[in-house]
């Protein structure tokens, strides 16, 4: 097979992995003049923070999966190849994949992590992980299938085994799926299965440490525990599941719980990249990088996101937390550093600015921590539902469905922009038209009488009404007087939306 990527005189950057980090890097390089190649084993980006809602049947797959080809439609010198990586030849600067080898000038590894079953074969073979869309669908399908079997079970013992759910891991993922399933048990199951006794269904959340949400404060952990218990979740702390035998989850003290629904969220690890061997091994299979996310012992090879272990940030000497926001920040910084290098300017080391930690616990309930600010309840859920998602992908990214189903005028109104008319570019010249007449894909000019940000200043320059998929930029200003503008505020390139 051949990757069928044309060779040009442009610098080629190959990015392995289209998660948060990889996407942030690609968006930064959009007008770099480089040839950008994305390699991923899937042909879509997955919004992982909402994966638990697919598992609990609250959302459909299409709500959190965004096809790469749709996201980057119309981009110049961008190529996507769906493939698995086989090995890296750093000397020859080639990446070998299942669709052929790909030459690179710069290689970026952003493959993320996979579940860690700690060598327990029975659990690896039978437990339900929650790492990707397939896992989420497996959880949904198995739980619903067991509900159906429970209806016709011949004994209470079999019915209890089919209805019981055991979740291993008291981090954010475990807490969120436990809360979501408790809501399902309370609101959905009695309506869909009126003759099924819900008292036979127990939801267990198992955590090996002494508290839940160990990355958050002890007070938040205590409140999360109280909230889950109020929802009927049976939380078991300082307990470890060591095996799964004959339909029972086995604990380290020999106790067992009968269940056909074992969900595993207890730990992650990074998969090795053949060809990238390092003398110093990092914890969890991560790749050691320097302050510029360059892989140690290699030239022109970088790693970003969950797989990167950086010890040069004084605030995080043991490495950064494996959070989406870290990956996004690293992707943006690496993109700017690569552009600086092409222009002969020095690169800047990566420093992470902590944006806080959030977790949801069922319907209309969440917890937020940012520096010394901490709060929970409905207000925290509102913050999680709005700011958290916006910070992860950018405002334009979460407006994908809006921009395909609504007019540009609706979009502008929803963003509270003072926009009335625009100059539409036509073969006969620019024509001033009402904003609601502009369609996705039309090219417009920003000039006097056209787009007016909130501060009342007229922005000049050229703009395009994009497909506005997950990459965002419904109206992306390429060049404007005084810099790039978002609602009247000058910001850096890549986040500009008028």
Short mmCIF file of C-alpha atoms in Angstrom, two decimals:
data_model
loop_
_atom_site.label_atom_id
_atom_site.label_comp_id
_atom_site.label_asym_id
_atom_site.label_seq_id
_atom_site.Cartn_x
_atom_site.Cartn_y
_atom_site.Cartn_z
CA UNK A 1 0.00 0.00 0.00
CA UNK A 2 1.02 3.61 -0.49
CA UNK A 3 0.13 6.67 1.57
CA UNK A 4 -0.25 8.67 -1.69
CA UNK A 5 0.93 11.95 -0.22
CA UNK A 6 2.61 14.17 -2.83
CA UNK A 7 6.19 15.25 -2.19
CA UNK A 8 6.70 19.01 -2.38
CA UNK A 9 9.39 21.47 -1.41
CA UNK A 10 7.39 22.41 1.70
CA UNK A 11 8.33 21.22 5.14
CA UNK A 12 6.21 18.22 6.11
CA UNK A 13 4.94 17.67 9.65
CA UNK A 14 3.36 14.31 10.45
CA UNK A 15 1.07 14.22 13.49
CA UNK A 16 0.10 10.85 14.94
CA UNK A 17 -3.16 11.13 16.89
CA UNK A 18 -6.10 13.48 16.38
CA UNK A 19 -7.02 14.06 20.01
CA UNK A 20 -7.15 17.42 21.75
CA UNK A 21 -3.39 17.96 21.55
CA UNK A 22 -3.09 16.97 17.89
CA UNK A 23 -6.02 19.14 16.83
CA UNK A 24 -4.68 22.17 18.71
CA UNK A 25 -1.36 21.79 16.90
CA UNK A 26 -2.99 21.42 13.48
CA UNK A 27 -5.13 24.52 13.97
CA UNK A 28 -2.07 26.54 14.92
CA UNK A 29 -0.33 25.45 11.69
CA UNK A 30 -3.23 26.21 9.38
CA UNK A 31 -1.50 29.06 7.52
CA UNK A 32 2.05 27.99 8.22
CA UNK A 33 2.97 27.07 4.65
CA UNK A 34 3.82 23.55 5.82
CA UNK A 35 2.41 20.29 4.54
CA UNK A 36 0.41 18.81 7.42
CA UNK A 37 -0.30 15.07 7.61
CA UNK A 38 -2.56 13.58 10.29
CA UNK A 39 -2.44 9.84 10.99
CA UNK A 40 -5.04 8.28 13.28
CA UNK A 41 -6.52 4.81 13.68
CA UNK A 42 -9.98 6.39 13.59
CA UNK A 43 -11.34 8.87 11.06
CA UNK A 44 -12.96 11.06 13.68
CA UNK A 45 -12.13 13.13 16.75
CA UNK A 46 -13.84 12.03 19.95
CA UNK A 47 -14.93 14.53 22.60
CA UNK A 48 -13.89 12.32 25.49
CA UNK A 49 -15.27 14.40 28.41
CA UNK A 50 -18.78 13.38 27.33
CA UNK A 51 -17.97 9.73 26.64
CA UNK A 52 -19.72 8.63 29.82
CA UNK A 53 -22.97 10.12 28.51
CA UNK A 54 -22.82 7.86 25.46
CA UNK A 55 -22.19 4.91 27.78
CA UNK A 56 -25.25 5.83 29.86
CA UNK A 57 -27.46 6.39 26.76
CA UNK A 58 -27.80 10.13 27.41
CA UNK A 59 -26.08 11.05 24.12
CA UNK A 60 -25.64 9.45 20.73
CA UNK A 61 -22.29 8.77 19.10
CA UNK A 62 -22.80 11.56 16.58
CA UNK A 63 -23.00 14.06 19.42
CA UNK A 64 -19.37 13.52 20.44
CA UNK A 65 -17.68 12.25 17.24
CA UNK A 66 -16.46 14.72 14.60
CA UNK A 67 -15.05 13.38 11.28
CA UNK A 68 -11.56 14.68 10.47
CA UNK A 69 -12.31 15.09 6.78
CA UNK A 70 -15.30 17.25 7.58
CA UNK A 71 -13.32 19.30 10.09
CA UNK A 72 -10.52 20.10 7.66
CA UNK A 73 -12.57 20.34 4.48
CA UNK A 74 -11.10 22.96 2.17
CA UNK A 75 -7.72 23.17 3.89
CA UNK A 76 -4.71 23.44 1.62
CA UNK A 77 -1.81 20.98 2.00
CA UNK A 78 -3.60 18.92 4.64
CA UNK A 79 -3.76 15.14 4.36
CA UNK A 80 -5.46 12.58 6.58
CA UNK A 81 -4.64 8.88 6.58
CA UNK A 82 -6.50 6.34 8.71
CA UNK A 83 -3.84 3.88 9.80
CA UNK A 84 -2.00 2.23 12.67
CA UNK A 85 1.63 3.09 13.22
CA UNK A 86 4.12 0.23 13.00
CA UNK A 87 7.45 1.87 13.78
CA UNK A 88 9.51 5.02 13.48
CA UNK A 89 12.85 5.23 11.69
CA UNK A 90 14.27 8.42 13.19
CA UNK A 91 17.50 8.15 11.18
CA UNK A 92 15.72 8.01 7.82
CA UNK A 93 12.93 10.29 9.10
CA UNK A 94 10.19 7.89 8.12
CA UNK A 95 7.03 6.75 9.85
CA UNK A 96 5.91 3.25 8.89
CA UNK A 97 2.15 2.63 9.01
CA UNK A 98 -0.38 0.07 7.85
CA UNK A 99 -0.97 2.17 4.70
CA UNK A 100 2.69 2.62 3.83
CA UNK A 101 5.64 4.68 4.98
CA UNK A 102 5.51 8.46 5.27
CA UNK A 103 8.50 10.77 5.10
CA UNK A 104 8.61 13.59 7.62
CA UNK A 105 10.60 16.68 8.49
CA UNK A 106 8.91 16.88 11.88
CA UNK A 107 7.13 14.05 13.66
CA UNK A 108 4.70 14.65 16.53
CA UNK A 109 3.39 11.81 18.70
CA UNK A 110 0.05 12.57 20.38
CA UNK A 111 -1.47 9.13 20.69
CA UNK A 112 -2.87 9.53 24.19
CA UNK A 113 -3.43 6.62 26.56
CA UNK A 114 -5.21 3.29 26.83
CA UNK A 115 -6.75 1.50 29.87
CA UNK A 116 -4.37 -0.13 32.33
CA UNK A 117 -5.62 -3.50 33.60
CA UNK A 118 -2.48 -4.05 35.70
CA UNK A 119 -1.86 -7.48 34.20
CA UNK A 120 -5.16 -9.01 35.39
CA UNK A 121 -6.06 -11.16 32.38
CA UNK A 122 -9.61 -12.04 33.43
CA UNK A 123 -10.48 -8.37 33.86
CA UNK A 124 -8.75 -7.39 30.63
CA UNK A 125 -10.78 -10.03 28.79
CA UNK A 126 -14.22 -9.41 30.33
CA UNK A 127 -14.37 -5.94 31.91
CA UNK A 128 -15.81 -2.94 30.09
CA UNK A 129 -13.28 -0.13 29.71
CA UNK A 130 -14.33 3.45 28.92
CA UNK A 131 -11.58 4.76 26.68
CA UNK A 132 -13.20 5.26 23.28
CA UNK A 133 -16.55 5.23 21.48
CA UNK A 134 -16.48 1.48 20.97
CA UNK A 135 -16.02 1.02 24.72
CA UNK A 136 -18.90 3.38 25.48
CA UNK A 137 -21.20 1.53 23.09
CA UNK A 138 -20.14 -1.79 24.60
CA UNK A 139 -21.12 -0.50 28.05
CA UNK A 140 -24.45 0.77 26.77
CA UNK A 141 -25.24 -2.40 24.85
CA UNK A 142 -24.22 -4.82 27.61
CA UNK A 143 -26.10 -2.97 30.34
CA UNK A 144 -29.27 -2.72 28.25
CA UNK A 145 -28.97 -6.33 27.13
CA UNK A 146 -28.64 -7.46 30.74
CA UNK A 147 -31.72 -5.45 31.64
CA UNK A 148 -33.65 -7.40 29.02
CA UNK A 149 -32.32 -10.72 30.31
CA UNK A 150 -33.20 -9.69 33.87
CA UNK A 151 -36.85 -9.34 32.84
CA UNK A 152 -37.02 -13.07 32.04
CA UNK A 153 -34.56 -14.31 34.69
CA UNK A 154 -35.65 -17.51 36.42
CA UNK A 155 -34.24 -16.56 39.84
CA UNK A 156 -33.53 -13.49 41.94
CA UNK A 157 -29.84 -14.42 42.02
CA UNK A 158 -29.59 -14.30 38.23
CA UNK A 159 -31.65 -11.09 38.09
CA UNK A 160 -29.38 -9.37 40.65
CA UNK A 161 -26.27 -10.44 38.75
CA UNK A 162 -27.68 -8.97 35.52
CA UNK A 163 -28.73 -5.69 37.14
CA UNK A 164 -25.73 -5.03 39.39
CA UNK A 165 -23.14 -2.58 38.05
CA UNK A 166 -19.63 -2.51 39.53
CA UNK A 167 -17.46 0.47 38.56
CA UNK A 168 -13.77 0.23 39.45
CA UNK A 169 -11.98 3.57 39.78
CA UNK A 170 -13.07 6.61 41.76
CA UNK A 171 -11.59 9.28 39.53
CA UNK A 172 -13.61 11.70 37.40
CA UNK A 173 -14.64 9.02 34.86
CA UNK A 174 -15.82 6.58 37.53
CA UNK A 175 -17.72 9.23 39.46
CA UNK A 176 -19.38 10.56 36.31
CA UNK A 177 -20.53 7.18 34.98
CA UNK A 178 -21.77 6.20 38.47
CA UNK A 179 -23.80 9.39 38.70
CA UNK A 180 -25.20 8.96 35.20
CA UNK A 181 -26.22 5.33 35.78
CA UNK A 182 -27.89 6.26 39.05
CA UNK A 183 -29.97 8.82 37.15
CA UNK A 184 -30.87 6.13 34.62
CA UNK A 185 -31.97 3.80 37.38
CA UNK A 186 -34.12 6.50 38.96
CA UNK A 187 -35.71 8.17 35.93
CA UNK A 188 -35.45 5.86 32.92
CA UNK A 189 -35.66 2.27 34.08
CA UNK A 190 -38.96 2.50 36.03
CA UNK A 191 -40.62 3.91 32.93
CA UNK A 192 -39.09 1.48 30.41
CA UNK A 193 -39.22 -1.59 32.69
CA UNK A 194 -42.25 -1.03 34.93
CA UNK A 195 -42.40 -4.67 36.04
CA UNK A 196 -38.71 -4.90 36.93
CA UNK A 197 -38.00 -4.45 40.63
CA UNK A 198 -35.28 -1.78 40.76
CA UNK A 199 -34.43 -2.73 44.33
CA UNK A 200 -32.52 -5.64 42.79
CA UNK A 201 -30.18 -3.22 41.02
CA UNK A 202 -27.15 -1.92 42.92
CA UNK A 203 -24.47 0.44 41.59
CA UNK A 204 -21.09 -0.01 43.26
CA UNK A 205 -18.17 2.43 42.92
CA UNK A 206 -14.86 0.93 44.04
CA UNK A 207 -11.81 3.06 44.85
CA UNK A 208 -8.46 1.77 46.08
CA UNK A 209 -7.58 5.01 47.86
CA UNK A 210 -9.25 6.57 50.86
CA UNK A 211 -11.31 9.11 48.90
CA UNK A 212 -12.86 9.86 45.53
CA UNK A 213 -11.56 12.45 43.04
CA UNK A 214 -8.02 12.36 44.43
CA UNK A 215 -6.97 15.19 42.06
CA UNK A 216 -9.38 17.55 43.82
CA UNK A 217 -9.56 18.82 47.40
CA UNK A 218 -10.61 16.62 50.31
CA UNK A 219 -13.69 18.77 50.83
CA UNK A 220 -14.81 18.23 47.24
CA UNK A 221 -14.11 14.51 47.59
CA UNK A 222 -16.30 14.37 50.70
CA UNK A 223 -19.12 16.25 48.97
CA UNK A 224 -18.90 13.98 45.91
CA UNK A 225 -19.12 10.96 48.20
CA UNK A 226 -22.17 12.40 49.96
CA UNK A 227 -23.85 13.21 46.63
CA UNK A 228 -23.32 9.74 45.20
CA UNK A 229 -24.62 8.09 48.36
CA UNK A 230 -27.71 10.27 48.22
CA UNK A 231 -28.29 8.92 44.71
CA UNK A 232 -28.11 5.35 45.98
CA UNK A 233 -24.58 4.55 44.78
CA UNK A 234 -22.73 2.19 47.10
CA UNK A 235 -19.21 3.62 47.40
CA UNK A 236 -16.46 1.34 48.70
CA UNK A 237 -13.15 3.05 49.58
CA UNK A 238 -9.78 1.46 50.30
CA UNK A 239 -10.87 -1.62 48.37
CA UNK A 240 -9.26 -3.22 45.31
CA UNK A 241 -10.76 -5.52 42.70
CA UNK A 242 -8.11 -8.16 41.95
CA UNK A 243 -9.96 -10.57 39.67
CA UNK A 244 -13.21 -11.44 37.92
CA UNK A 245 -14.26 -15.09 38.14
CA UNK A 246 -17.56 -16.84 37.34
CA UNK A 247 -19.49 -13.60 37.01
CA UNK A 248 -18.20 -12.11 40.26
CA UNK A 249 -15.88 -9.20 40.97
CA UNK A 250 -13.30 -10.46 43.48
CA UNK A 251 -11.78 -8.13 46.09
CA UNK A 252 -8.34 -8.30 47.69
CA UNK A 253 -9.90 -9.55 50.94
CA UNK A 254 -11.74 -12.39 49.20
CA UNK A 255 -15.17 -10.75 49.20
CA UNK A 256 -17.09 -10.82 45.91
CA UNK A 257 -20.02 -9.09 44.19
CA UNK A 258 -22.07 -10.87 41.51
CA UNK A 259 -22.29 -8.74 38.37
CA UNK A 260 -22.40 -9.08 34.61
CA UNK A 261 -21.58 -5.35 34.27
CA UNK A 262 -18.00 -4.68 35.37
CA UNK A 263 -16.83 -1.22 34.24
CA UNK A 264 -13.10 -0.46 34.51
CA UNK A 265 -11.89 3.14 34.87
CA UNK A 266 -8.97 2.41 37.20
CA UNK A 267 -5.84 3.72 35.58
CA UNK A 268 -4.31 4.42 32.19
CA UNK A 269 -1.03 3.74 30.43
CA UNK A 270 0.62 4.82 27.20
CA UNK A 271 1.39 2.41 24.38
CA UNK A 272 5.02 2.15 23.30
CA UNK A 273 6.04 3.61 19.95
CA UNK A 274 8.38 1.10 18.22
CA UNK A 275 11.57 2.81 17.15
CA UNK A 276 11.50 5.45 19.88
CA UNK A 277 13.53 3.90 22.66
CA UNK A 278 14.84 5.97 25.57
CA UNK A 279 17.42 5.11 28.19
CA UNK A 280 15.32 6.62 30.97
CA UNK A 281 11.92 4.98 31.27
CA UNK A 282 8.97 7.14 32.29
CA UNK A 283 6.11 6.04 34.48
CA UNK A 284 3.08 4.62 32.70
CA UNK A 285 4.89 4.23 29.39
CA UNK A 286 5.04 7.98 28.76
CA UNK A 287 7.70 9.51 26.50
CA UNK A 288 10.23 11.83 28.10
CA UNK A 289 10.39 15.27 26.50
CA UNK A 290 12.32 18.49 27.13
CA UNK A 291 10.86 21.93 27.81
CA UNK A 292 9.95 22.30 24.13
CA UNK A 293 8.16 18.93 23.95
CA UNK A 294 11.03 17.51 21.92
CA UNK A 295 11.53 13.80 22.56
CA UNK A 296 14.75 13.31 24.47
CA UNK A 297 17.57 11.70 22.49
CA UNK A 298 15.87 12.48 19.15
CA UNK A 299 15.91 15.41 16.72
CA UNK A 300 12.75 16.68 15.04
CA UNK A 301 10.55 14.24 16.97
CA UNK A 302 8.06 15.69 19.48
CA UNK A 303 5.43 14.36 21.86
CA UNK A 304 2.44 16.25 23.27
CA UNK A 305 -0.59 15.48 25.39
CA UNK A 306 -1.06 12.53 27.72
CA UNK A 307 1.90 10.62 26.32
CA UNK A 308 4.42 13.40 27.02
CA UNK A 309 6.32 13.42 30.33
CA UNK A 310 7.96 16.80 30.91
CA UNK A 311 9.97 17.55 34.06
CA UNK A 312 11.20 21.04 33.10
CA UNK A 313 8.14 22.93 34.34
CA UNK A 314 8.97 24.04 37.89
CA UNK A 315 5.30 23.90 38.87
CA UNK A 316 5.07 20.26 37.76
CA UNK A 317 8.44 18.56 38.40
CA UNK A 318 6.86 15.09 38.21
CA UNK A 319 5.14 15.80 34.91
CA UNK A 320 1.91 17.49 33.97
CA UNK A 321 -1.49 15.97 34.75
CA UNK A 322 -2.97 13.96 31.89
CA UNK A 323 -5.75 16.40 31.12
CA UNK A 324 -7.18 17.62 27.82
CA UNK A 325 -6.36 21.21 28.67
CA UNK A 326 -2.67 20.36 29.09
CA UNK A 327 -2.63 18.71 25.67
CA UNK A 328 -4.34 21.67 24.02
CA UNK A 329 -1.85 24.10 25.57
CA UNK A 330 1.11 21.94 24.51
CA UNK A 331 -0.25 21.65 20.97
CA UNK A 332 -0.60 25.41 20.63
CA UNK A 333 2.84 26.11 22.09
CA UNK A 334 4.55 23.52 19.88
CA UNK A 335 2.85 24.95 16.80
CA UNK A 336 4.08 28.43 17.63
CA UNK A 337 7.56 27.10 18.35
CA UNK A 338 7.75 25.32 15.02
CA UNK A 339 6.65 28.47 13.21
CA UNK A 340 9.23 30.47 15.15
CA UNK A 341 11.92 27.97 14.18
CA UNK A 342 11.05 28.29 10.50
CA UNK A 343 11.51 32.05 10.81
CA UNK A 344 14.80 31.74 12.65
CA UNK A 345 13.39 32.85 15.98
CA UNK A 346 14.06 31.09 19.29
CA UNK A 347 11.49 28.70 20.74
CA UNK A 348 9.79 29.30 24.07
CA UNK A 349 9.58 26.60 26.75
CA UNK A 350 6.16 25.24 27.64
CA UNK A 351 4.63 26.40 30.91
CA UNK A 352 1.21 25.16 31.90
CA UNK A 353 -1.38 27.58 33.24
CA UNK A 354 -3.78 25.62 35.45
CA UNK A 355 -7.36 26.16 34.30
CA UNK A 356 -8.82 24.23 37.20
CA UNK A 357 -10.49 20.85 37.58
CA UNK A 358 -14.15 19.95 37.10
CA UNK A 359 -16.29 16.84 37.51
CA UNK A 360 -20.01 16.13 37.16
CA UNK A 361 -22.02 13.87 39.45
CA UNK A 362 -25.35 13.16 37.81
CA UNK A 363 -27.99 15.55 36.57
CA UNK A 364 -27.48 19.26 37.37
CA UNK A 365 -24.69 18.54 39.86
CA UNK A 366 -20.97 19.20 39.49
CA UNK A 367 -17.86 20.41 41.30
CA UNK A 368 -15.43 23.11 40.21
CA UNK A 369 -12.00 23.98 41.61
CA UNK A 370 -9.77 26.76 40.31
CA UNK A 371 -6.90 27.94 42.51
CA UNK A 372 -8.58 28.91 45.81
CA UNK A 373 -12.07 29.03 44.34
CA UNK A 374 -14.22 25.97 45.01
CA UNK A 375 -17.95 25.45 44.60
CA UNK A 376 -20.43 22.75 43.69
CA UNK A 377 -24.07 22.09 42.89
CA UNK A 378 -26.15 23.47 40.03
CA UNK A 379 -23.96 26.56 39.55
CA UNK A 380 -20.91 24.33 39.08
CA UNK A 381 -22.86 22.20 36.60
CA UNK A 382 -23.71 25.31 34.57
CA UNK A 383 -20.04 26.29 34.56
CA UNK A 384 -19.04 22.77 33.50
CA UNK A 385 -21.65 22.71 30.74
CA UNK A 386 -20.53 26.02 29.25
CA UNK A 387 -17.01 27.18 30.08
CA UNK A 388 -15.45 23.73 30.39
CA UNK A 389 -16.45 22.60 26.91
CA UNK A 390 -15.65 26.00 25.38
CA UNK A 391 -12.16 25.96 26.85
CA UNK A 392 -11.55 22.43 25.59
CA UNK A 393 -12.40 22.99 21.94
CA UNK A 394 -13.04 26.69 21.46
CA UNK A 395 -16.35 28.47 20.97
CA UNK A 396 -16.46 27.82 17.24
CA UNK A 397 -15.97 24.09 17.73
CA UNK A 398 -19.05 23.45 19.85
CA UNK A 399 -21.20 25.48 17.43
CA UNK A 400 -20.82 22.84 14.73
CA UNK A 401 -24.46 21.78 14.77
CA UNK A 402 -25.70 25.36 15.06
CA UNK A 403 -23.77 26.54 12.01
CA UNK A 404 -25.15 23.69 9.93
CA UNK A 405 -28.75 24.10 11.04
CA UNK A 406 -28.98 27.86 11.59
CA UNK A 407 -28.13 30.91 9.55
CA UNK A 408 -25.07 33.01 10.17
CA UNK A 409 -27.38 35.65 11.63
CA UNK A 410 -28.57 33.19 14.30
CA UNK A 411 -24.97 32.42 15.11
CA UNK A 412 -24.04 36.08 15.45
CA UNK A 413 -27.11 36.81 17.55
CA UNK A 414 -26.36 33.89 19.86
CA UNK A 415 -22.88 35.34 20.43
CA UNK A 416 -24.38 38.78 21.20
CA UNK A 417 -22.46 40.49 18.40
CA UNK A 418 -23.67 43.74 16.91
CA UNK A 419 -23.85 42.42 13.35
CA UNK A 420 -26.39 43.59 10.80
CA UNK A 421 -25.07 43.43 7.22
CA UNK A 422 -21.98 42.14 5.46
CA UNK A 423 -20.23 42.73 2.16
CA UNK A 424 -20.71 39.56 0.11
CA UNK A 425 -18.03 38.87 -2.51
CA UNK A 426 -19.54 38.15 -5.94
CA UNK A 427 -18.09 37.98 -9.50
CA UNK A 428 -19.57 41.44 -10.07
CA UNK A 429 -17.91 42.85 -6.94
CA UNK A 430 -18.83 43.23 -3.27
CA UNK A 431 -22.53 43.57 -2.50
CA UNK A 432 -23.93 44.70 0.86
CA UNK A 433 -26.51 42.10 1.96
CA UNK A 434 -28.42 41.28 5.17
CA UNK A 435 -26.50 38.86 7.33
CA UNK A 436 -29.27 36.26 7.22
CA UNK A 437 -28.76 35.95 3.43
CA UNK A 438 -25.17 34.75 3.89
CA UNK A 439 -24.76 31.00 3.54
CA UNK A 440 -22.07 28.68 4.85
CA UNK A 441 -19.18 28.77 2.36
CA UNK A 442 -19.83 32.32 1.13
CA UNK A 443 -16.86 34.67 1.11
CA UNK A 444 -17.31 38.06 2.69
CA UNK A 445 -15.25 41.23 3.10
CA UNK A 446 -15.04 42.98 6.45
CA UNK A 447 -15.20 46.75 5.93
CA UNK A 448 -17.01 49.90 6.95
CA UNK A 449 -20.70 49.19 7.16
CA UNK A 450 -20.09 45.51 7.62
CA UNK A 451 -19.08 43.52 10.69
CA UNK A 452 -18.95 45.67 13.85
CA UNK A 453 -17.62 44.13 17.09
CA UNK A 454 -19.06 45.00 20.47
CA UNK A 455 -16.72 47.92 21.08
CA UNK A 456 -18.07 49.68 17.99
CA UNK A 457 -14.80 49.66 16.04
CA UNK A 458 -14.99 48.70 12.41
CA UNK A 459 -12.61 45.87 11.59
CA UNK A 460 -11.12 45.77 8.13
CA UNK A 461 -9.73 42.69 6.49
CA UNK A 462 -10.82 39.52 4.78
CA UNK A 463 -13.00 36.80 6.28
CA UNK A 464 -14.51 33.48 5.26
CA UNK A 465 -17.74 31.89 6.47
CA UNK A 466 -16.42 28.37 7.02
CA UNK A 467 -18.02 24.96 7.25
CA UNK A 468 -17.48 25.65 10.97
CA UNK A 469 -17.06 22.07 12.06
CA UNK A 470 -15.06 21.09 15.11
CA UNK A 471 -12.25 23.40 14.04
CA UNK A 472 -14.51 26.37 14.60
CA UNK A 473 -13.87 29.83 13.18
CA UNK A 474 -17.41 30.51 11.85
CA UNK A 475 -16.07 33.90 10.70
CA UNK A 476 -12.29 33.68 10.72
CA UNK A 477 -10.56 37.02 10.19
CA UNK A 478 -7.32 36.48 8.33
CA UNK A 479 -6.00 39.98 8.74
CA UNK A 480 -7.34 43.06 10.46
CA UNK A 481 -6.28 46.50 11.59
CA UNK A 482 -4.71 46.36 15.02
CA UNK A 483 -4.63 42.57 15.25
CA UNK A 484 -7.10 39.74 15.42
CA UNK A 485 -10.41 40.55 17.04
CA UNK A 486 -12.93 38.54 19.05
CA UNK A 487 -15.91 40.59 20.21
CA UNK A 488 -13.81 43.74 20.20
CA UNK A 489 -10.81 42.27 22.03
CA UNK A 490 -7.48 41.79 20.26
CA UNK A 491 -6.25 38.22 20.75
CA UNK A 492 -3.72 35.92 19.16
CA UNK A 493 -4.08 34.28 15.79
CA UNK A 494 -5.99 31.02 15.77
CA UNK A 495 -8.70 32.04 18.21
CA UNK A 496 -10.13 34.89 16.16
CA UNK A 497 -13.87 35.00 15.61
CA UNK A 498 -15.71 38.19 14.74
#
